[in-house]
C-alpha atoms as an extended CHARMM CRD file, in Angstrom:
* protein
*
        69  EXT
         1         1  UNK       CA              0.0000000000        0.0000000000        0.0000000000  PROA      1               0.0000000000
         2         2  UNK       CA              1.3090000000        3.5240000000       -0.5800000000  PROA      2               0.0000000000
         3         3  UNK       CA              0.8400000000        6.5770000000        1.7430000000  PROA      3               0.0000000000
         4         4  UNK       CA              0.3540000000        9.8290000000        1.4140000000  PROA      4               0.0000000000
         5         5  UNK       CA              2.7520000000       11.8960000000        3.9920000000  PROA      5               0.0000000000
         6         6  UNK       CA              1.0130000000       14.7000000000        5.8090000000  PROA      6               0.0000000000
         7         7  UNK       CA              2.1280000000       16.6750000000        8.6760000000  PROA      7               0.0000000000
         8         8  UNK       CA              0.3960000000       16.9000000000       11.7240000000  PROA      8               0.0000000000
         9         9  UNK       CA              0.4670000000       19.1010000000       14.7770000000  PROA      9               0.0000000000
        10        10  UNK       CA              3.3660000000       18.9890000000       16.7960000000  PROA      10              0.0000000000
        11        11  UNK       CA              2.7010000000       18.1330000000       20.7970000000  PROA      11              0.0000000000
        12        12  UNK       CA              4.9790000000       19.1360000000       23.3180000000  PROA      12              0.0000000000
        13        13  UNK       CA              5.8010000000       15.2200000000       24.3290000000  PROA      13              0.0000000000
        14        14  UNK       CA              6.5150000000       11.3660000000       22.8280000000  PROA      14              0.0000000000
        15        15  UNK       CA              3.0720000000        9.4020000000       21.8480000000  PROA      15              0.0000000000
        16        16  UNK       CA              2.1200000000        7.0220000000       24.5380000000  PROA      16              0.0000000000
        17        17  UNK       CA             -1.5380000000        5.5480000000       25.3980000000  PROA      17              0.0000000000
        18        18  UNK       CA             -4.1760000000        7.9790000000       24.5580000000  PROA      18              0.0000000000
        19        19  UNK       CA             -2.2850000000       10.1600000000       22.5410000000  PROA      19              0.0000000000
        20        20  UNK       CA             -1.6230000000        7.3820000000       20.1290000000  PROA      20              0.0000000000
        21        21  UNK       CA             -3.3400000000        8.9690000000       16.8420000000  PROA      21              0.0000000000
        22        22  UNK       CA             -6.4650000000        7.8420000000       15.0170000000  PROA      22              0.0000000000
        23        23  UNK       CA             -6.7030000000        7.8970000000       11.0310000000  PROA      23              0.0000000000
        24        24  UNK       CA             -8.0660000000       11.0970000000        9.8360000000  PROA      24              0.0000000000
        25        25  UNK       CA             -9.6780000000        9.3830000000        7.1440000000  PROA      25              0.0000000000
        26        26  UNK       CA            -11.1890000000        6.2260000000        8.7410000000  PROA      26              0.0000000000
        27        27  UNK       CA            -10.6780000000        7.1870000000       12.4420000000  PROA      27              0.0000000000
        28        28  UNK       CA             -9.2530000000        3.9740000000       13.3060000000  PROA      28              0.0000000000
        29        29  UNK       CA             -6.8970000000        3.6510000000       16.4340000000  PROA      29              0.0000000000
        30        30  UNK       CA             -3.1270000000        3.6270000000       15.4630000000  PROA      30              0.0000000000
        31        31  UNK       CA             -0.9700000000        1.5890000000       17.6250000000  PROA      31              0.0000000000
        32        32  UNK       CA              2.3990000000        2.1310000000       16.6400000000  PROA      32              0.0000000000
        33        33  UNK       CA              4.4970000000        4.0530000000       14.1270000000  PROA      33              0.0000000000
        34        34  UNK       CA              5.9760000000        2.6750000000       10.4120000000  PROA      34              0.0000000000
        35        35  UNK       CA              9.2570000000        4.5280000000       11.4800000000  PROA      35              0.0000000000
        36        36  UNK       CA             10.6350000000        7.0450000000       13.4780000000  PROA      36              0.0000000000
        37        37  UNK       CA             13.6300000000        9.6600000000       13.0850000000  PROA      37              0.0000000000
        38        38  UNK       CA             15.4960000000       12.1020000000       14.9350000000  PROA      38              0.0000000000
        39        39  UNK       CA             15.8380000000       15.4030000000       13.6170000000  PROA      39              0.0000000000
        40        40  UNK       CA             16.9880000000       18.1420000000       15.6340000000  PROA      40              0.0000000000
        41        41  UNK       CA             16.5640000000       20.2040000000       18.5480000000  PROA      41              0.0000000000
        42        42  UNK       CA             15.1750000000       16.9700000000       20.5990000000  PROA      42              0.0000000000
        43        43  UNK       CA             12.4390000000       16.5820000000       17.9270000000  PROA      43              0.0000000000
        44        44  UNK       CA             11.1460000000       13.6530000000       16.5230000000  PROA      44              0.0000000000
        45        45  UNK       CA              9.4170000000       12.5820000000       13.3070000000  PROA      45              0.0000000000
        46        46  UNK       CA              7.4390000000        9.0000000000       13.4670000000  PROA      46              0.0000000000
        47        47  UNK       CA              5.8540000000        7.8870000000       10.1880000000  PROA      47              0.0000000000
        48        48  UNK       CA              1.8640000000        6.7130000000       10.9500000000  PROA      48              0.0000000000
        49        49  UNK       CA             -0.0650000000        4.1320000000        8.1910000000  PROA      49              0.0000000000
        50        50  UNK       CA             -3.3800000000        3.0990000000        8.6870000000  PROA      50              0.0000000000
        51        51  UNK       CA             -3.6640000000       -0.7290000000        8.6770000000  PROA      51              0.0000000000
        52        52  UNK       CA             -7.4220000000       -0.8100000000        7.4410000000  PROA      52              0.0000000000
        53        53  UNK       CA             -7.4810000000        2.3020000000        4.7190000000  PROA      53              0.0000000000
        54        54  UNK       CA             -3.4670000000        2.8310000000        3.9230000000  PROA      54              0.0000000000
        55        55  UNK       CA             -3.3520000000        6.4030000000        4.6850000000  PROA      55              0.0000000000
        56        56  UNK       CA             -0.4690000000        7.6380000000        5.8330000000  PROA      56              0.0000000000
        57        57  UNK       CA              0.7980000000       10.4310000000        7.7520000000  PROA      57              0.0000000000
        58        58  UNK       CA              3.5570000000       12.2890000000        9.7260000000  PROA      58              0.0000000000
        59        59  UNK       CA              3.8300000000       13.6170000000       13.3490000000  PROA      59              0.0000000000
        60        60  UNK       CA              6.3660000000       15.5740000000       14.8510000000  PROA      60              0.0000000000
        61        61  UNK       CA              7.1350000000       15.8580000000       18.6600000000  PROA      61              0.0000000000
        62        62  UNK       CA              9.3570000000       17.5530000000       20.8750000000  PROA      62              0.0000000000
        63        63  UNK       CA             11.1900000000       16.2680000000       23.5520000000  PROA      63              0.0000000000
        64        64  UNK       CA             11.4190000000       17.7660000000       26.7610000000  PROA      64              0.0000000000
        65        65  UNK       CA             14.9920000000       17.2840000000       28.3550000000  PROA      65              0.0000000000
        66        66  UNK       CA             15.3370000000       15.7450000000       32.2280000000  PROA      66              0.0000000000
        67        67  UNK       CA             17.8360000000       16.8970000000       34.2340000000  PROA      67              0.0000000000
        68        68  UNK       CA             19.4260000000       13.9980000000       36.2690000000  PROA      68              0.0000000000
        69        69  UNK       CA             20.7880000000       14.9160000000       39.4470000000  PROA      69              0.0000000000
């Protein structure tokens, strides 16, 4: 199946439990991402396919740095 790579809104932190996305075209639940990548600036791209319509999509997230003590 091909995609079609759109950009999302960015959120301020990694994609975990409920903010896993949904298709925007079938609105079914995503569970994980195709791919990921590290850009810059502690930001990171992941690559999103829907398994039951093929869409395909990009999100973008920022990282927040910890500070270990």
């Amino acid at each position: 199946m091909s995609a079609v790579a759109e950009v999302l809104s960015t959120v301020s932190h990694s994609p975990r439990g409920s903010d896993l996305p949904t298709c925007p075209v079938c609105a079914d639940s995503m569970v994980a991402a195709e791919a990921s990548a590290y850009l810059a600036d502690n930001v990171v791209s992941y690559l999103w396919t829907c398994d039951t319509c093929g869409y395909g999509f990009v999100t973008k997230h920022s990282l927040k740095r910890m500070v270990c003590n």
